[in-house]
Amino acid sequence: MNHLRRTKNSSHLRELSDSSSLNSKKFIQPLFIVEGLKERESIGGMSGVFRESQSSTYKQIESDLKEGVNQFLLFTVPKKKSDTEFSGNFYHDAISGIKKEFPDIFLWLDTCLCSVTTHGHCGHLGSDGKIHNEKSVKRLSNLALLFAQSGADGIAPSDMMDGRVGSHRNILDSNGFYNVPIMSYSTKFKSNFYGPFRDAAESAPGFGDRSTYQLDVRDRESAIAASIRDEKEGADYLMLKPGMTSIDLVHPIKEKTNLPLGAYQVSGEYASIELLAANGFLKREEGLIETWNVFRRAGISFLISYAAREAKRLFS
Ligand code: PBG
């Protein structure tokens, strides 16, 4: 099955592929599910966003559905970190549990290793202290398959290794998951705006930074080439991240690719609005609406935002 068939398969995907202007139906809500958590925990800098337990995740989704959200991007945070294994039961129970409770939602799974590994990097660390691309891709594809087997509706690779989209498509197809689309974090920069997220996902690198695999913010040509590459490898959706600081790239990427292009208004971007509002420097909702209008003006097809659950009320 090819991209054109796969993306027609559900009303959720047809919404993301709609190339008319951004509206609340095209918002995706991130969620963090943490293994072994008893009570949900707040996240510094991001009011209204939590590290959820299994049961609090259900309550949150139930309330989000009432607010008109039906697409989610799930971040899984396992308790035991490992550089070789996956705690299979956690992923299976988390994902299949959610889909059993809420069969009608569309559940995207962020696919990365930074919450899994002992060192917090997004890939496999070799004995030479470097991230090994091929071994990383192999392990990431096994994780993508585990997600699909557990009931994930879509795979969202965020690691930025080379070749991961093609490898995920292969492993999904050869196991019969032709229908599972790939939303690639295709143009993803190394950024200072991921701070609150890393606290939430237990994913800060233990040493060094992500500059050998994430894009350099000064490198415009590679930023565009990365999205072109992911289209060629078989992605169904492309994405820019951080959204606001990449807004100049919407137009050139749309000119050179032929897939729906979304953006991720990341944790630091969201938290900056929260912090300004908390200090009386702006009105939170008006600040959010202003940024969403910028995404709409730029021509993106869908938006991942921590305030997705407010979009129907604020931004129809
Ligand atoms: C995992 C991942 C990150 C984000 C999404 N997936 C962090 C990172 O790359 O360090 C950031 C999201 C956000 O800040 O809201 N690789």
Short mmCIF file of C-alpha atoms and ligand atoms in Angstrom, two decimals:
data_model
loop_
_atom_site.label_atom_id
_atom_site.label_comp_id
_atom_site.label_asym_id
_atom_site.label_seq_id
_atom_site.Cartn_x
_atom_site.Cartn_y
_atom_site.Cartn_z
CA MET A 1 0.00 0.00 0.00
CA ASN A 2 1.30 3.41 -0.84
CA HIS A 3 1.10 6.81 0.80
CA LEU A 4 -1.95 7.94 -1.19
CA ARG A 5 -4.00 4.97 -0.02
CA ARG A 6 -2.73 4.90 3.54
CA THR A 7 -3.55 8.53 4.27
CA LYS A 8 -7.16 8.13 3.13
CA ASN A 9 -7.78 5.34 5.59
CA SER A 10 -9.28 7.33 8.46
CA SER A 11 -11.09 10.60 9.00
CA HIS A 12 -8.22 11.64 11.32
CA LEU A 13 -5.64 11.28 8.57
CA ARG A 14 -7.85 12.99 6.01
CA GLU A 15 -8.02 15.93 8.41
CA LEU A 16 -4.22 16.19 8.63
CA SER A 17 -3.94 15.94 4.86
CA ASP A 18 -6.46 18.75 4.32
CA SER A 19 -4.44 21.53 2.78
CA SER A 20 -6.89 24.30 3.60
CA SER A 21 -6.01 26.57 6.48
CA LEU A 22 -5.23 25.47 10.03
CA ASN A 23 -8.21 24.86 12.31
CA SER A 24 -8.84 23.12 15.61
CA LYS A 25 -9.48 19.71 13.97
CA LYS A 26 -5.86 19.71 12.81
CA PHE A 27 -4.38 19.90 16.32
CA ILE A 28 -2.60 17.01 18.03
CA GLN A 29 -2.28 16.82 21.82
CA PRO A 30 0.96 15.45 23.35
CA LEU A 31 0.64 13.13 26.38
CA PHE A 32 3.31 11.67 28.67
CA ILE A 33 2.71 8.24 30.19
CA VAL A 34 5.20 7.19 32.86
CA GLU A 35 5.72 3.60 33.96
CA GLY A 36 4.95 2.87 37.60
CA LEU A 37 3.61 6.32 38.45
CA LYS A 38 0.87 6.30 41.10
CA GLU A 39 -0.31 9.90 40.94
CA ARG A 40 0.13 12.24 38.04
CA GLU A 41 2.87 14.88 38.39
CA SER A 42 3.02 18.45 37.14
CA ILE A 43 5.78 19.55 34.76
CA GLY A 44 7.82 22.66 35.52
CA GLY A 45 6.89 25.59 33.29
CA MET A 46 3.87 23.90 31.72
CA SER A 47 0.66 24.32 33.66
CA GLY A 48 -2.08 21.95 32.57
CA VAL A 49 0.40 19.35 31.25
CA PHE A 50 1.29 16.34 33.37
CA ARG A 51 3.37 13.21 33.61
CA GLU A 52 0.48 10.76 33.68
CA SER A 53 -0.08 7.34 35.23
CA GLN A 54 -1.99 4.72 33.27
CA SER A 55 -5.29 5.59 34.92
CA SER A 56 -4.81 9.37 34.87
CA THR A 57 -4.06 9.08 31.14
CA TYR A 58 -7.53 7.65 30.63
CA LYS A 59 -9.12 10.51 32.58
CA GLN A 60 -7.14 13.08 30.60
CA ILE A 61 -8.12 11.56 27.24
CA GLU A 62 -11.74 11.41 28.32
CA SER A 63 -11.73 15.10 29.15
CA ASP A 64 -9.76 15.98 25.99
CA LEU A 65 -12.32 14.18 23.83
CA LYS A 66 -14.99 16.40 25.35
CA GLU A 67 -12.91 19.42 24.35
CA GLY A 68 -12.81 18.17 20.77
CA VAL A 69 -9.32 16.63 20.59
CA ASN A 70 -9.13 13.19 19.02
CA GLN A 71 -5.50 12.90 17.95
CA PHE A 72 -2.74 12.36 20.48
CA LEU A 73 1.03 12.07 20.40
CA LEU A 74 2.08 9.70 23.16
CA PHE A 75 5.47 9.84 24.85
CA THR A 76 6.29 6.67 26.75
CA VAL A 77 8.64 6.93 29.72
CA PRO A 78 9.83 3.54 30.98
CA LYS A 79 11.01 3.19 34.57
CA LYS A 80 14.04 0.99 33.92
CA LYS A 81 16.52 2.47 31.45
CA SER A 82 18.35 0.00 29.22
CA ASP A 83 20.71 0.21 26.27
CA THR A 84 19.80 -3.22 24.95
CA GLU A 85 16.21 -4.11 25.85
CA PHE A 86 12.70 -2.69 25.93
CA SER A 87 10.41 -3.20 28.87
CA GLY A 88 7.84 -4.80 26.61
CA ASN A 89 4.97 -5.05 29.05
CA PHE A 90 4.97 -1.35 29.79
CA TYR A 91 4.63 -0.38 26.13
CA HIS A 92 2.11 -3.07 25.40
CA ASP A 93 -0.05 -2.33 28.44
CA ALA A 94 0.11 1.44 27.97
CA ILE A 95 -0.76 1.46 24.27
CA SER A 96 -3.23 -1.42 24.10
CA GLY A 97 -4.89 -0.14 27.29
CA ILE A 98 -5.50 3.29 25.79
CA LYS A 99 -6.76 1.90 22.49
CA LYS A 100 -9.10 -0.50 24.27
CA GLU A 101 -10.64 2.36 26.27
CA PHE A 102 -10.71 4.76 23.32
CA PRO A 103 -10.82 2.85 20.04
CA ASP A 104 -11.85 5.93 18.06
CA ILE A 105 -8.91 8.19 18.83
CA PHE A 106 -5.82 8.37 16.63
CA LEU A 107 -2.77 7.51 18.71
CA TRP A 108 0.63 8.55 17.37
CA LEU A 109 3.69 7.15 19.16
CA ASP A 110 6.79 9.29 19.43
CA THR A 111 9.56 6.86 18.49
CA CYS A 112 12.91 7.67 20.03
CA LEU A 113 15.43 6.18 22.46
CA CYS A 114 16.19 9.19 24.68
CA SER A 115 13.68 8.15 27.38
CA VAL A 116 14.88 4.56 27.13
CA THR A 117 18.67 4.71 27.26
CA THR A 118 20.85 5.07 30.35
CA HIS A 119 22.63 8.07 28.76
CA GLY A 120 19.60 9.99 27.43
CA HIS A 121 20.80 10.14 23.82
CA CYS A 122 18.37 9.37 21.01
CA GLY A 123 20.39 6.49 19.58
CA HIS A 124 22.81 3.66 20.29
CA LEU A 125 26.05 4.73 21.95
CA GLY A 126 29.11 2.84 20.70
CA SER A 127 32.11 1.91 22.83
CA ASP A 128 33.89 4.82 21.12
CA GLY A 129 31.49 7.23 22.83
CA LYS A 130 29.75 8.09 19.55
CA ILE A 131 26.19 7.57 18.40
CA HIS A 132 26.18 4.66 15.94
CA ASN A 133 23.68 5.40 13.15
CA GLU A 134 22.96 1.90 11.81
CA LYS A 135 22.63 0.25 15.21
CA SER A 136 20.40 3.11 16.33
CA VAL A 137 18.14 2.71 13.31
CA LYS A 138 17.83 -1.02 13.93
CA ARG A 139 16.84 -0.58 17.55
CA LEU A 140 14.46 2.28 16.73
CA SER A 141 12.74 0.17 14.07
CA ASN A 142 12.26 -2.63 16.58
CA LEU A 143 10.63 -0.09 18.88
CA ALA A 144 8.38 1.15 16.06
CA LEU A 145 7.31 -2.45 15.44
CA LEU A 146 6.65 -3.03 19.15
CA PHE A 147 4.47 0.09 19.16
CA ALA A 148 2.51 -1.07 16.11
CA GLN A 149 2.06 -4.55 17.59
CA SER A 150 0.73 -2.91 20.77
CA GLY A 151 -1.91 -1.00 18.82
CA ALA A 152 -0.31 2.33 17.83
CA ASP A 153 -2.21 3.99 15.00
CA GLY A 154 0.81 5.94 13.72
CA ILE A 155 4.57 6.17 14.21
CA ALA A 156 6.34 9.50 14.75
CA PRO A 157 10.14 9.12 14.62
CA SER A 158 11.85 11.99 16.48
CA ASP A 159 15.42 10.68 16.79
CA MET A 160 16.90 12.21 13.60
CA MET A 161 19.09 9.24 12.63
CA ASP A 162 19.65 8.81 8.89
CA GLY A 163 17.54 6.16 7.22
CA ARG A 164 15.08 5.60 10.03
CA VAL A 165 11.97 6.43 8.02
CA GLY A 166 12.80 3.90 5.31
CA SER A 167 13.73 1.29 7.87
CA HIS A 168 10.50 1.83 9.85
CA ARG A 169 8.42 1.58 6.66
CA ASN A 170 10.14 -1.70 5.80
CA ILE A 171 9.68 -3.33 9.17
CA LEU A 172 6.06 -2.16 9.39
CA ASP A 173 5.21 -3.41 5.90
CA SER A 174 6.97 -6.74 6.30
CA ASN A 175 4.91 -7.37 9.43
CA GLY A 176 1.61 -6.45 7.80
CA PHE A 177 1.25 -2.93 9.23
CA TYR A 178 0.76 -1.30 5.82
CA ASN A 179 -1.93 0.94 7.25
CA VAL A 180 0.24 2.49 9.95
CA PRO A 181 1.43 5.90 8.72
CA ILE A 182 4.71 7.60 9.54
CA MET A 183 4.69 11.21 10.66
CA SER A 184 8.34 12.12 10.57
CA TYR A 185 9.96 14.80 12.63
CA SER A 186 11.63 15.56 9.33
CA THR A 187 13.15 18.99 9.92
CA LYS A 188 14.10 18.90 13.58
CA PHE A 189 16.74 21.20 14.96
CA LYS A 190 18.99 20.85 17.94
CA SER A 191 17.32 23.44 20.12
CA ASN A 192 17.34 25.15 23.47
CA PHE A 193 13.54 25.07 23.52
CA TYR A 194 13.11 21.41 24.54
CA GLY A 195 13.97 21.94 28.22
CA PRO A 196 10.59 21.37 29.94
CA PHE A 197 10.01 18.32 27.74
CA ARG A 198 13.25 16.69 28.81
CA ASP A 199 12.27 16.96 32.46
CA ALA A 200 8.91 15.39 31.64
CA ALA A 201 10.35 12.57 29.51
CA GLU A 202 13.49 11.91 31.61
CA SER A 203 15.41 12.39 28.39
CA ALA A 204 18.15 14.99 28.93
CA PRO A 205 21.48 13.74 27.53
CA GLY A 206 23.75 12.65 30.37
CA PHE A 207 26.77 14.11 28.57
CA GLY A 208 27.34 16.19 25.45
CA ASP A 209 24.48 17.35 23.27
CA ARG A 210 22.52 16.21 20.22
CA SER A 211 24.53 18.11 17.60
CA THR A 212 25.80 14.99 15.80
CA TYR A 213 22.27 13.93 14.83
CA GLN A 214 19.88 16.89 15.14
CA LEU A 215 20.05 19.76 12.62
CA ASP A 216 22.20 22.85 13.14
CA VAL A 217 19.92 25.87 13.32
CA ARG A 218 22.25 27.82 11.00
CA ASP A 219 22.12 25.20 8.24
CA ARG A 220 19.19 26.07 5.99
CA GLU A 221 20.08 23.70 3.14
CA SER A 222 20.32 20.59 5.33
CA ALA A 223 17.08 21.57 7.04
CA ILE A 224 15.27 21.48 3.70
CA ALA A 225 17.18 18.39 2.50
CA ALA A 226 16.13 16.46 5.62
CA SER A 227 12.44 16.80 4.76
CA ILE A 228 13.07 15.89 1.11
CA ARG A 229 14.98 12.80 2.29
CA ASP A 230 12.13 11.67 4.56
CA GLU A 231 9.58 12.02 1.77
CA LYS A 232 11.79 9.82 -0.43
CA GLU A 233 12.16 7.25 2.33
CA GLY A 234 8.39 6.87 2.59
CA ALA A 235 7.11 9.30 5.22
CA ASP A 236 3.40 10.15 5.04
CA TYR A 237 3.58 13.44 6.97
CA LEU A 238 6.42 15.89 7.49
CA MET A 239 7.00 18.15 10.45
CA LEU A 240 9.04 21.16 11.50
CA LYS A 241 10.37 21.53 14.99
CA PRO A 242 10.61 23.85 16.93
CA GLY A 243 7.62 25.31 15.09
CA MET A 244 7.94 29.00 15.74
CA THR A 245 11.67 29.30 15.17
CA SER A 246 11.37 27.33 11.90
CA ILE A 247 8.51 29.28 10.38
CA ASP A 248 10.68 30.61 7.53
CA LEU A 249 11.14 27.03 6.29
CA VAL A 250 7.47 26.22 5.74
CA HIS A 251 7.40 27.75 2.31
CA PRO A 252 10.65 26.29 0.88
CA ILE A 253 9.84 22.80 2.22
CA LYS A 254 6.34 22.92 0.77
CA GLU A 255 7.79 23.93 -2.59
CA LYS A 256 10.19 21.00 -2.68
CA THR A 257 8.01 18.25 -1.19
CA ASN A 258 4.55 16.92 -1.81
CA LEU A 259 3.37 15.82 1.62
CA PRO A 260 1.30 17.55 4.31
CA LEU A 261 3.65 19.61 6.49
CA GLY A 262 2.92 20.18 10.17
CA ALA A 263 4.72 21.94 13.00
CA TYR A 264 5.40 21.24 16.66
CA GLN A 265 4.97 24.15 19.04
CA VAL A 266 7.48 22.69 21.48
CA SER A 267 7.66 22.71 25.27
CA GLY A 268 9.93 25.75 25.54
CA GLU A 269 7.75 27.75 23.16
CA TYR A 270 4.64 26.85 25.12
CA ALA A 271 6.35 27.47 28.47
CA SER A 272 7.52 30.91 27.39
CA ILE A 273 3.91 31.96 26.84
CA GLU A 274 2.96 30.44 30.20
CA LEU A 275 5.77 32.24 32.00
CA LEU A 276 5.01 35.60 30.41
CA ALA A 277 1.36 35.18 31.33
CA ALA A 278 2.17 34.08 34.89
CA ASN A 279 4.15 37.29 35.29
CA GLY A 280 1.44 39.48 33.86
CA PHE A 281 3.28 40.33 30.64
CA LEU A 282 0.71 38.89 28.27
CA LYS A 283 -2.75 37.35 28.26
CA ARG A 284 -2.16 33.62 27.90
CA GLU A 285 -5.02 32.79 25.55
CA GLU A 286 -4.41 35.79 23.33
CA GLY A 287 -0.73 34.89 23.17
CA LEU A 288 -1.59 31.34 22.10
CA ILE A 289 -4.05 32.52 19.47
CA GLU A 290 -1.48 34.92 18.06
CA THR A 291 1.05 32.14 17.58
CA TRP A 292 -1.58 29.84 16.03
CA ASN A 293 -2.49 32.59 13.59
CA VAL A 294 1.16 32.74 12.57
CA PHE A 295 1.17 28.98 11.89
CA ARG A 296 -2.04 29.39 9.89
CA ARG A 297 -0.60 32.32 7.93
CA ALA A 298 2.55 30.34 7.14
CA GLY A 299 0.44 27.53 5.63
CA ILE A 300 1.11 24.53 7.82
CA SER A 301 -1.37 21.63 7.62
CA PHE A 302 -1.44 20.50 11.27
CA LEU A 303 -0.08 21.54 14.64
CA ILE A 304 1.17 19.64 17.67
CA SER A 305 0.61 21.88 20.68
CA TYR A 306 0.43 21.38 24.44
CA ALA A 307 -2.68 23.56 24.33
CA ALA A 308 -4.40 21.51 21.59
CA ARG A 309 -7.19 20.81 24.07
CA GLU A 310 -8.04 24.52 24.04
CA ALA A 311 -8.02 24.92 20.26
CA LYS A 312 -11.69 24.20 19.68
CA ARG A 313 -12.66 26.88 22.18
CA LEU A 314 -10.07 29.42 21.05
CA PHE A 315 -9.39 28.78 17.38
CA SER A 316 -12.22 27.20 15.36
C1 PBG B 1 12.65 13.08 21.63
C2 PBG B 1 11.84 14.31 21.54
C3 PBG B 1 12.13 15.60 22.01
C4 PBG B 1 10.99 16.36 21.76
C5 PBG B 1 10.07 15.53 21.11
N1 PBG B 1 10.62 14.27 20.96
C6 PBG B 1 13.31 16.13 22.74
C7 PBG B 1 14.63 16.17 22.12
O1 PBG B 1 14.82 15.94 20.93
O2 PBG B 1 15.57 16.42 22.89
C8 PBG B 1 10.81 17.79 22.17
C9 PBG B 1 9.40 18.21 22.36
C10 PBG B 1 9.21 19.45 23.15
O3 PBG B 1 10.15 20.14 23.59
O4 PBG B 1 8.03 19.75 23.39
N2 PBG B 1 13.79 13.05 20.87
#
